Coordinates of C-alpha atoms and ligand atoms in Angstrom, one line a residue:
Chain A
M1 CA 28.3 1.0 -12.4
I2 CA 29.3 -1.7 -9.9
E3 CA 30.4 -5.0 -11.1
L4 CA 30.0 -7.8 -8.6
S5 CA 31.6 -10.0 -11.2
S6 CA 32.4 -13.6 -11.4
L7 CA 35.8 -12.5 -10.2
H8 CA 34.4 -12.0 -6.7
I9 CA 32.7 -15.3 -6.7
K10 CA 35.8 -17.0 -7.9
R11 CA 37.8 -15.3 -5.2
Y12 CA 35.3 -16.4 -2.7
D13 CA 35.4 -20.0 -3.9
S14 CA 39.1 -20.0 -3.7
V15 CA 38.9 -19.0 0.0
I16 CA 36.5 -21.8 0.7
E17 CA 38.7 -24.2 -1.1
A18 CA 41.8 -23.0 0.9
R19 CA 39.8 -23.2 4.1
N20 CA 38.8 -26.8 3.3
K21 CA 42.4 -27.7 2.6
V22 CA 43.5 -26.3 5.9
Y23 CA 40.8 -28.3 7.6
T24 CA 41.8 -31.5 6.0
L25 CA 45.4 -30.8 6.8
V26 CA 44.6 -30.2 10.4
L27 CA 42.6 -33.5 10.6
D28 CA 45.5 -35.4 9.0
L29 CA 47.9 -33.8 11.4
E30 CA 45.8 -34.7 14.3
A31 CA 45.5 -38.3 13.2
R32 CA 49.2 -38.6 12.8
S33 CA 50.1 -37.1 16.1
S34 CA 47.7 -39.4 17.9
V35 CA 49.2 -42.4 16.1
A36 CA 52.6 -41.1 17.0
T37 CA 51.7 -40.9 20.7
R38 CA 50.1 -44.3 20.7
L39 CA 53.0 -45.8 18.8
S40 CA 55.6 -44.5 21.2
S41 CA 53.7 -45.9 24.2
L42 CA 53.1 -49.2 22.4
V43 CA 56.7 -49.5 21.5
S44 CA 57.9 -49.0 25.0
E45 CA 55.3 -51.4 26.3
I46 CA 56.4 -54.1 23.8
L47 CA 60.0 -53.5 24.7
R48 CA 59.2 -53.7 28.4
S49 CA 57.3 -56.9 27.9
I50 CA 60.0 -58.5 25.8
L51 CA 62.7 -57.5 28.2
K52 CA 60.6 -59.1 31.0
Q53 CA 60.4 -62.4 29.1
Q54 CA 64.1 -62.8 28.8
K55 CA 67.4 -61.0 29.0
T56 CA 68.9 -62.3 25.8
T57 CA 67.1 -60.4 23.2
N58 CA 68.1 -58.3 20.2
V59 CA 65.3 -55.9 19.3
K60 CA 65.1 -53.9 16.2
L61 CA 62.3 -51.6 15.3
A62 CA 61.5 -50.3 11.9
F63 CA 58.9 -47.7 11.4
T64 CA 57.3 -47.6 8.0
K65 CA 54.3 -46.3 6.2
S66 CA 52.6 -47.7 3.1
A67 CA 49.3 -47.1 1.5
G68 CA 48.3 -44.8 4.3
N69 CA 49.0 -47.3 7.0
Y70 CA 51.7 -47.3 9.6
Y71 CA 53.7 -50.3 10.2
C72 CA 55.9 -51.0 13.1
C73 CA 58.1 -53.9 12.4
I74 CA 59.7 -55.3 15.5
L75 CA 62.6 -57.6 14.8
I76 CA 63.4 -59.7 17.7
S77 CA 66.4 -62.0 17.9
C78 CA 65.7 -64.7 20.4
A79 CA 65.4 -68.3 21.1
E80 CA 62.5 -70.2 19.6
E81 CA 61.1 -71.1 22.9
T82 CA 61.1 -67.5 24.0
Y83 CA 59.3 -66.6 20.8
S84 CA 56.5 -69.1 21.3
K85 CA 56.0 -67.9 24.9
F86 CA 56.1 -64.3 23.7
K87 CA 53.6 -64.9 20.8
D88 CA 51.0 -66.1 23.3
N89 CA 51.6 -63.2 25.6
L90 CA 48.2 -61.9 26.4
F91 CA 49.3 -58.5 27.2
F92 CA 50.9 -58.1 23.8
K93 CA 47.8 -59.2 22.0
D94 CA 45.7 -56.7 23.9
V95 CA 47.9 -54.0 22.8
I96 CA 47.4 -54.8 19.2
L97 CA 43.7 -55.3 19.5
N98 CA 43.4 -52.2 21.4
F99 CA 45.1 -50.2 18.8
Q100 CA 43.1 -51.7 15.9
K101 CA 39.9 -50.6 17.5
H102 CA 40.4 -47.2 16.3
D103 CA 39.4 -46.5 12.7
E104 CA 42.3 -44.2 12.1
P105 CA 45.5 -45.5 10.4
V106 CA 46.0 -49.1 11.4
L107 CA 49.1 -50.2 13.1
E108 CA 50.4 -53.6 12.3
I109 CA 53.1 -55.3 14.2
K110 CA 55.3 -57.8 12.4
L111 CA 57.5 -60.0 14.3
K112 CA 60.5 -61.6 12.8
I113 CA 62.5 -64.2 14.7
M114 CA 66.1 -64.8 14.2
N115 CA 67.6 -67.9 15.8
K116 CA 70.5 -66.2 17.3
Q117 CA 71.6 -65.8 20.8
F118 CA 72.5 -62.4 22.0
I119 CA 73.2 -61.0 25.4
P120 CA 72.8 -57.3 25.6
N121 CA 74.3 -55.3 28.3
D122 CA 72.5 -52.3 29.9
D123 CA 74.4 -49.8 27.7
F124 CA 73.3 -51.6 24.6
L125 CA 69.7 -51.5 25.7
T126 CA 69.8 -47.9 26.6
S127 CA 71.4 -46.9 23.3
E128 CA 69.1 -49.2 21.3
R129 CA 66.1 -47.7 22.9
E130 CA 67.3 -44.2 22.2
R131 CA 68.0 -45.1 18.6
L132 CA 64.6 -46.6 18.2
I133 CA 62.9 -43.6 19.7
Q134 CA 65.0 -41.3 17.6
Q135 CA 64.4 -43.2 14.5
S136 CA 60.6 -43.2 14.8
G137 CA 60.8 -39.7 16.2
T138 CA 62.7 -38.3 13.2
E139 CA 60.3 -39.7 10.7
M140 CA 57.4 -38.3 12.6
L141 CA 59.1 -35.0 12.9
Q142 CA 59.9 -34.8 9.3
E143 CA 56.3 -35.7 8.4
I144 CA 55.0 -33.1 10.8
K145 CA 57.4 -30.4 9.5
R146 CA 56.3 -31.1 6.0
K147 CA 52.7 -30.9 7.0
N148 CA 53.3 -27.7 9.0
K149 CA 54.8 -26.2 5.9
E150 CA 51.8 -27.1 3.8
L151 CA 49.6 -25.8 6.6
S152 CA 51.2 -22.4 6.8
K153 CA 51.2 -22.1 3.1
A154 CA 47.5 -22.8 3.1
I155 CA 47.0 -20.3 5.9
N156 CA 48.9 -17.7 3.9
D157 CA 46.8 -18.4 0.8
L158 CA 43.8 -18.0 2.9
K159 CA 45.0 -14.7 4.3
S160 CA 45.9 -13.2 1.0
S161 CA 42.6 -14.2 -0.6
S162 CA 40.7 -12.8 2.3
N163 CA 42.7 -9.6 1.9
M164 CA 41.8 -9.6 -1.7
I165 CA 38.2 -10.0 -0.9
Q166 CA 38.4 -7.1 1.4
T167 CA 40.0 -5.0 -1.2
E168 CA 37.5 -6.1 -3.8
K169 CA 34.7 -5.3 -1.4
M170 CA 36.0 -1.8 -0.7
R171 CA 36.5 -1.3 -4.4
A172 CA 32.9 -2.3 -5.2
L173 CA 31.7 -0.2 -2.4
G174 CA 33.8 2.7 -3.7
G175 CA 32.4 2.3 -7.2
L176 CA 28.9 2.3 -5.9
T177 CA 29.5 5.3 -3.6
A178 CA 31.1 7.3 -6.4
G179 CA 28.2 6.5 -8.7
V180 CA 25.6 7.5 -6.2
A181 CA 27.6 10.7 -5.2
H182 CA 27.9 11.7 -8.8
E183 CA 24.2 11.1 -9.5
L184 CA 23.3 13.2 -6.5
N185 CA 25.3 16.2 -7.6
N186 CA 22.8 17.2 -10.4
P187 CA 19.7 17.3 -8.3
M188 CA 21.7 19.0 -5.5
M189 CA 22.8 21.7 -7.8
G190 CA 19.1 22.2 -8.6
I191 CA 18.0 22.4 -5.0
L192 CA 20.9 24.7 -4.1
N193 CA 19.9 27.2 -6.9
F194 CA 16.2 26.9 -6.3
I195 CA 16.7 27.7 -2.6
Q196 CA 19.1 30.6 -3.4
Y197 CA 16.6 31.9 -5.8
A198 CA 13.9 31.8 -3.1
I199 CA 16.2 33.5 -0.7
K200 CA 16.9 36.2 -3.1
H201 CA 13.2 36.9 -3.5
T202 CA 12.3 36.7 0.1
D203 CA 12.5 39.7 2.5
E204 CA 14.7 39.3 5.5
D205 CA 11.7 39.9 7.9
D206 CA 9.6 37.3 6.1
R207 CA 9.2 34.3 8.4
K208 CA 10.3 32.0 5.5
Y209 CA 13.6 33.7 5.2
N210 CA 15.5 31.9 8.0
P211 CA 14.2 28.4 7.2
L212 CA 15.4 29.1 3.7
L213 CA 18.9 30.0 4.9
D214 CA 18.8 26.8 7.0
A215 CA 17.9 24.8 3.9
E216 CA 20.8 26.4 2.1
R217 CA 23.2 25.5 4.9
E218 CA 22.0 22.0 5.0
I219 CA 22.3 21.5 1.3
R220 CA 25.9 22.7 1.6
R221 CA 26.4 20.1 4.2
C222 CA 25.1 17.4 1.9
Q223 CA 27.6 18.7 -0.6
S224 CA 30.5 18.2 1.8
I225 CA 29.3 14.7 2.7
I226 CA 29.3 13.9 -1.0
D227 CA 32.8 15.4 -1.3
N228 CA 33.9 13.1 1.5
L229 CA 32.3 10.1 -0.2
L230 CA 34.2 10.9 -3.4
T231 CA 37.5 11.2 -1.6
F232 CA 36.8 8.0 0.1
S233 CA 36.1 6.2 -3.1
R234 CA 39.3 7.7 -4.5
L235 CA 37.5 8.6 -7.7
K236 CA 37.5 12.3 -7.1
A237 CA 39.6 13.3 -10.0
E238 CA 39.2 17.1 -9.7
G239 CA 42.2 18.9 -8.3
E240 CA 44.1 15.7 -8.1
E241 CA 46.9 16.7 -5.8
N242 CA 50.6 16.0 -6.5
F243 CA 53.0 14.4 -4.1
S244 CA 55.3 16.8 -2.4
E245 CA 58.0 16.7 0.2
D246 CA 57.0 17.7 3.7
K247 CA 57.6 17.0 7.3
L248 CA 54.9 15.3 9.3
S249 CA 55.5 17.7 12.2
S250 CA 55.0 20.7 9.9
L251 CA 51.6 19.3 8.8
C252 CA 50.6 18.8 12.5
E253 CA 51.7 22.4 13.3
R254 CA 49.6 23.7 10.4
I255 CA 46.5 21.9 11.6
L256 CA 47.1 23.0 15.2
Q257 CA 47.4 26.6 14.0
L258 CA 44.3 26.4 11.8
Y259 CA 42.2 24.8 14.6
S260 CA 43.9 26.5 17.6
Y261 CA 40.6 28.2 18.5
K262 CA 38.7 24.9 18.5
I263 CA 41.4 23.2 20.5
R264 CA 41.6 26.0 23.0
S265 CA 37.9 26.3 23.5
A266 CA 37.7 22.6 24.2
N267 CA 40.3 23.1 26.9
I268 CA 42.8 20.7 25.4
N269 CA 46.4 20.5 26.4
V270 CA 48.6 19.9 23.3
I271 CA 51.8 18.0 23.8
K272 CA 54.3 17.7 20.9
N273 CA 57.1 15.2 20.6
F274 CA 58.8 16.1 17.4
P275 CA 62.4 15.0 16.6
T276 CA 65.0 17.7 16.2
Q277 CA 66.1 16.1 12.9
E278 CA 63.1 14.9 11.0
P279 CA 63.2 13.4 7.5
T280 CA 60.7 14.7 5.0
V281 CA 58.1 12.3 3.5
H282 CA 56.6 12.1 0.1
L283 CA 52.9 13.0 0.5
K284 CA 49.8 14.7 -0.7
T285 CA 49.8 17.6 1.8
N286 CA 46.2 18.5 1.7
K287 CA 44.9 15.0 1.8
F288 CA 47.2 14.2 4.7
Q289 CA 46.2 17.2 6.6
Q290 CA 42.6 15.9 6.3
V291 CA 43.8 12.7 8.0
I292 CA 45.4 14.6 10.9
L293 CA 42.4 16.9 11.2
N294 CA 40.1 13.9 11.6
F295 CA 42.3 12.5 14.4
V296 CA 42.1 15.9 16.1
T297 CA 38.3 16.3 15.7
N298 CA 37.8 12.7 16.9
A299 CA 40.0 13.3 19.9
I300 CA 38.3 16.5 20.8
D301 CA 34.9 14.7 20.5
A302 CA 36.2 11.8 22.6
M303 CA 37.6 14.0 25.4
R304 CA 34.5 16.2 25.8
E305 CA 33.7 14.5 29.1
S306 CA 37.2 13.8 30.3
K307 CA 39.0 15.4 33.2
K308 CA 42.4 15.0 31.7
R309 CA 42.5 16.4 28.2
D310 CA 45.9 15.7 26.7
L311 CA 46.4 15.5 22.9
T312 CA 49.8 14.2 22.2
F313 CA 51.5 14.4 18.8
S314 CA 54.7 12.3 18.3
V315 CA 56.7 11.8 15.2
V316 CA 59.1 8.8 15.4
D317 CA 61.8 8.1 12.9
C318 CA 62.2 4.3 12.5
E319 CA 64.9 4.0 9.9
N320 CA 62.9 2.8 6.9
K321 CA 59.6 4.3 7.9
I322 CA 58.3 7.3 9.8
E323 CA 55.5 7.1 12.3
L324 CA 53.0 9.7 13.5
H325 CA 51.2 9.0 16.7
V326 CA 48.2 11.0 17.7
A327 CA 47.1 10.1 21.2
D328 CA 44.3 11.4 23.4
S329 CA 43.4 10.8 27.1
G330 CA 39.7 10.2 26.3
P331 CA 37.5 7.2 27.3
G332 CA 39.1 4.8 24.9
I333 CA 37.3 2.4 22.5
D334 CA 35.8 -0.9 23.5
E335 CA 36.6 -4.1 21.6
E336 CA 33.3 -4.3 19.8
T337 CA 33.5 -0.7 18.6
M338 CA 37.1 -1.1 17.6
D339 CA 36.2 -3.7 15.0
K340 CA 34.1 -1.2 13.2
I341 CA 35.8 2.2 13.4
F342 CA 37.3 2.0 10.0
D343 CA 34.0 0.9 8.3
P344 CA 32.5 3.7 6.2
F345 CA 29.4 5.2 7.9
F346 CA 30.2 3.7 11.3
T347 CA 29.8 6.4 13.9
T348 CA 28.9 6.5 17.6
K349 CA 28.1 10.2 17.3
E350 CA 24.7 11.7 17.2
T351 CA 23.1 12.1 13.8
G352 CA 24.4 15.3 12.4
Q353 CA 27.6 15.2 14.4
G354 CA 29.4 12.6 12.5
T355 CA 29.0 10.8 9.2
G356 CA 31.4 8.0 10.1
L357 CA 33.5 8.6 7.1
G358 CA 36.5 10.2 8.8
L359 CA 38.6 7.1 9.4
A360 CA 37.4 5.3 6.3
V361 CA 38.6 8.3 4.2
S362 CA 41.8 8.5 6.3
Q363 CA 42.5 4.9 5.6
S364 CA 42.1 5.2 1.9
I365 CA 44.3 8.3 1.9
I366 CA 47.0 6.5 3.8
E367 CA 46.7 3.5 1.5
E368 CA 47.3 5.8 -1.4
H369 CA 50.6 6.7 0.4
N370 CA 51.5 3.1 0.8
G371 CA 51.2 3.6 4.5
T372 CA 49.6 1.9 7.5
L373 CA 47.0 3.0 10.0
K374 CA 46.6 1.4 13.4
C375 CA 44.6 2.2 16.4
Q376 CA 45.5 1.2 20.0
S377 CA 43.2 2.0 22.8
T378 CA 42.9 1.3 26.6
L379 CA 39.5 1.8 28.1
G380 CA 39.6 4.7 30.6
Q381 CA 43.0 5.8 29.5
G382 CA 42.8 6.9 25.9
T383 CA 43.3 6.1 22.3
C384 CA 46.3 6.4 20.0
F385 CA 46.2 6.4 16.2
T386 CA 49.5 5.5 14.5
V387 CA 50.3 6.3 10.9
G388 CA 53.3 4.6 9.3
L389 CA 54.7 6.0 6.1
P390 CA 57.5 4.4 4.2
L391 CA 60.7 6.4 3.8
L392 CA 62.9 6.1 0.6
N393 CA 60.1 4.5 -1.2
D394 CA 59.7 5.3 -4.8
S395 CA 56.6 3.3 -5.4
C396 CA 54.3 6.1 -4.3
K397 CA 56.0 8.7 -6.5
K398 CA 53.6 7.9 -9.3
Chain B
M1 CA 18.7 43.8 -26.8
K2 CA 21.2 43.7 -29.7
N3 CA 24.3 44.1 -27.6
M4 CA 23.1 42.0 -24.7
Q5 CA 25.7 39.3 -23.9
K6 CA 24.5 35.8 -24.8
I7 CA 25.0 32.7 -22.7
L8 CA 24.2 29.2 -23.9
V9 CA 23.6 26.3 -21.4
I10 CA 23.8 22.8 -22.7
D11 CA 22.6 20.2 -20.2
D12 CA 20.2 17.3 -20.3
E13 CA 19.0 17.9 -16.8
E14 CA 16.1 20.2 -16.3
A15 CA 17.2 21.1 -12.8
I16 CA 20.5 22.4 -14.1
R17 CA 19.0 24.4 -16.9
R18 CA 16.6 26.0 -14.5
S19 CA 19.4 26.7 -12.1
F20 CA 21.2 28.7 -14.7
E21 CA 18.1 30.5 -15.8
L22 CA 17.1 31.5 -12.3
A23 CA 20.6 32.6 -11.4
L24 CA 20.8 34.8 -14.4
E25 CA 17.2 35.9 -14.4
D26 CA 17.6 39.6 -13.7
S27 CA 21.0 40.0 -15.0
D28 CA 22.3 41.7 -18.1
F29 CA 22.7 38.4 -19.9
S30 CA 20.3 36.7 -22.2
I31 CA 20.3 33.0 -21.5
T32 CA 19.3 30.2 -23.8
T33 CA 19.2 26.5 -22.7
V34 CA 19.1 23.4 -24.7
S35 CA 19.0 19.8 -23.5
S36 CA 21.4 17.9 -25.8
G37 CA 24.8 18.1 -27.4
E38 CA 23.3 17.9 -30.8
E39 CA 20.9 20.9 -30.2
G40 CA 23.8 22.8 -28.5
A41 CA 26.1 22.4 -31.5
K42 CA 23.4 23.8 -33.7
E43 CA 22.3 26.6 -31.4
V44 CA 25.8 27.9 -30.8
E45 CA 25.9 28.9 -34.5
N46 CA 23.5 31.8 -33.6
G47 CA 26.5 33.5 -31.9
Y48 CA 27.1 33.3 -28.1
N49 CA 29.6 34.9 -25.7
L50 CA 29.8 32.1 -23.2
V51 CA 28.8 28.4 -23.0
F52 CA 28.1 26.2 -20.0
L53 CA 28.4 22.6 -21.2
D54 CA 27.4 19.4 -19.4
L55 CA 29.8 16.5 -19.7
K56 CA 27.6 13.5 -19.3
M57 CA 24.7 13.5 -21.7
P58 CA 22.9 10.9 -23.8
G59 CA 23.8 11.2 -27.5
M60 CA 26.7 13.6 -28.0
N61 CA 28.6 14.0 -24.8
G62 CA 30.3 17.2 -23.6
V63 CA 33.7 16.4 -25.1
Q64 CA 32.2 15.6 -28.5
T65 CA 30.0 18.7 -28.4
L66 CA 33.1 20.8 -27.5
K67 CA 34.9 19.4 -30.5
K68 CA 32.0 20.4 -32.7
I69 CA 31.8 23.9 -31.2
R70 CA 35.5 24.4 -31.7
E71 CA 35.2 23.8 -35.4
S72 CA 33.4 27.1 -35.8
F73 CA 34.4 29.0 -32.6
P74 CA 38.0 28.3 -31.6
D75 CA 38.0 31.1 -29.0
L76 CA 34.5 31.1 -27.5
P77 CA 34.8 30.6 -23.7
V78 CA 33.4 27.2 -22.8
Y79 CA 32.9 25.9 -19.2
I80 CA 32.5 22.2 -19.0
V81 CA 30.3 21.8 -15.9
T82 CA 30.5 18.3 -14.5
A83 CA 30.0 16.2 -11.5
F84 CA 33.3 14.6 -12.5
H85 CA 32.7 11.4 -14.3
K86 CA 35.9 9.4 -14.2
E87 CA 35.1 7.8 -17.6
F88 CA 35.6 11.1 -19.3
L89 CA 39.0 11.9 -17.9
T90 CA 40.9 10.5 -20.8
E91 CA 38.6 12.2 -23.3
L92 CA 39.1 15.5 -21.5
D93 CA 42.8 15.0 -21.5
E94 CA 42.7 14.2 -25.2
A95 CA 40.6 17.3 -25.9
R96 CA 43.2 19.4 -24.1
Q97 CA 46.0 17.7 -26.1
L98 CA 44.1 18.6 -29.3
G99 CA 44.4 22.2 -28.2
L100 CA 40.7 22.6 -27.5
K101 CA 40.3 25.3 -24.9
F102 CA 37.9 24.8 -22.0
Q103 CA 37.6 25.2 -18.3
L104 CA 36.3 22.7 -15.9
L105 CA 33.7 23.5 -13.3
R106 CA 32.5 21.1 -10.7
K107 CA 28.9 20.7 -9.8
P108 CA 27.1 21.8 -7.7
I109 CA 27.5 25.5 -8.4
G110 CA 25.3 28.1 -6.6
S111 CA 23.7 31.1 -8.1
V112 CA 26.2 33.6 -6.7
E113 CA 29.0 31.6 -8.4
I114 CA 27.1 31.4 -11.6
Q115 CA 26.6 35.1 -11.7
A116 CA 30.2 35.8 -10.8
L117 CA 31.5 33.4 -13.4
A118 CA 29.4 34.9 -16.1
Q119 CA 30.3 38.5 -15.1
C120 CA 33.9 37.7 -14.9
V121 CA 34.2 35.9 -18.3
L122 CA 32.2 38.5 -20.1
D123 CA 33.8 41.5 -18.5
K124 CA 37.4 40.6 -19.3
P125 CA 38.3 37.5 -21.2
V126 CA 40.1 35.0 -19.0
N127 CA 42.8 32.8 -20.3
F128 CA 41.1 29.6 -21.3
N129 CA 44.1 27.4 -21.4
Ligands
ATP1 N1 40.0 9.2 19.6 C1 38.9 8.5 19.7 N2 38.4 8.1 20.9 C2 37.3 7.3 21.0 N3 36.6 6.9 19.9 C3 37.0 7.3 18.7 C4 38.2 8.1 18.5 N4 38.3 8.2 17.2 C5 37.3 7.6 16.6 N5 36.5 7.0 17.5 C6 35.3 6.2 17.2 O1 35.3 5.8 15.8 C7 34.1 6.3 15.2 C8 34.4 6.6 13.7 O2 35.3 7.7 13.6 P1 35.3 8.5 12.2 O3 36.3 9.6 12.3 O4 35.4 7.5 11.1 O5 33.8 9.0 12.1 P2 33.1 10.2 12.9 O6 34.1 11.0 13.6 O7 32.1 9.5 13.8 O8 32.4 11.0 11.8 P3 33.2 12.0 10.7 O9 34.6 11.9 11.0 O10 32.8 11.5 9.4 O11 32.6 13.3 11.1 C9 33.7 7.5 16.0 O12 32.3 7.7 15.9 C10 34.1 7.0 17.4 O13 33.1 6.2 18.0
MG2 MG1 35.8 11.8 12.7

């Protein structure tokens, strides 16, 4: 019935693999950027020390990498005596030693001496310095850019495989749910009929009569929970509804009319922001009304204790999609709860008041329409559910 | 007794067979129940006015049983009573395409519905297409 196949395990492995890859990349990137920082300070220190030694110096710096090590080659044109002095410069040695202490990519400094006199002016020094910085900078930058690209690709891989896992998980859960729901239908039909038989043969003034009616009502409730489960698992094949063209505002109006009594008796003020010109959308009307109805019942439940009880419906036409916002002025949803509201069977309502399937079912219905469902909430101010449906989209016209 | 309308229930679940029996207990119908497609296909030869047939059964399933029944009784009203098992959808479709007539009913069905259905079908034949 439910196949937690090797596919799931493979998917999971691939996520771990991608995660490890990202981790290695980050480490690599970190190492490189620390090398870069240290290099740039090293280079400027070297330059400063050389320039202190003598004015007549031609300095060239080459920045290379081979076999995983970074090499900074400093080519200095100077007199031989300057060189010998320079070679023994303690400060310079310190720098090298200091750098080699780290066990990350080793930096080597190669000095090459050319026996040539050269008197640089300030302009030359400035431009040379700039060129050096730029040259090493560009290389670093390119490296970093490339790594960044790899990193974002790995992150994308990670995201899409975690999405895949989520989908697989829901599918597995859906399969399990449908199986259980179907299996329950047979014994339920038995119970229903046995109870109805008992009712038929019990006098109304018999003390067993009312409990039997209660039992019948409760078994009907089980039935509707099972129905919900089947919709949620998308396997409910019976009466499979066709897509039709309708306006979101018309659907809202219908729900408002059907539940006007409930809304009025809960003392709720309905506000409607519908556009004058509204495109129709391609949807399964009944299923979609179920989505809206669940928003409404959730909002009514949420505003039970609220002073302000506004329920606002807005339809917004955003060119390639259309949005429906259903907002209430209830207590809002805290962060911890927010993470779970779309989970099947998550409810904060008392047992018997909610099954916690409303939003899970809504989400699967909206997915079937290639739409999106979002929830925004501010504590103490209210909650807004937003459904986005694609316009001019043929993919859902199956 | 002779002109009593006869109903056959084919279902592997005891609870379902009992449900039908209880629902139609004091009615003007005579009801027979069997627990497999094989038995059902045989029993139906004794002449019935209406059949309630389960879809998911060990051995011959509902669709196969329907095919068998239709060989001898092309017009006998048959209700396929099911909890909707997705795996049978294509078979059901196929059966329809073959021109086999049946109606689908979704479990659970209460006794009032069972009585109404039986009454309705046997009073005036409904279109089973
Ligand atoms: N408008 C809202 N304001 C505050 N909390 C909400 C709102 N809508 C949903 N929730 C929270 O999300 C939970 C899940 O909602 P959902 O509709 O999925 O299930 P339910 O309403 O509890 O039960 P069911 O809809 O199956 O009867 C609710 O129990 C509630 O805690
Ligand atoms: Mg709800």
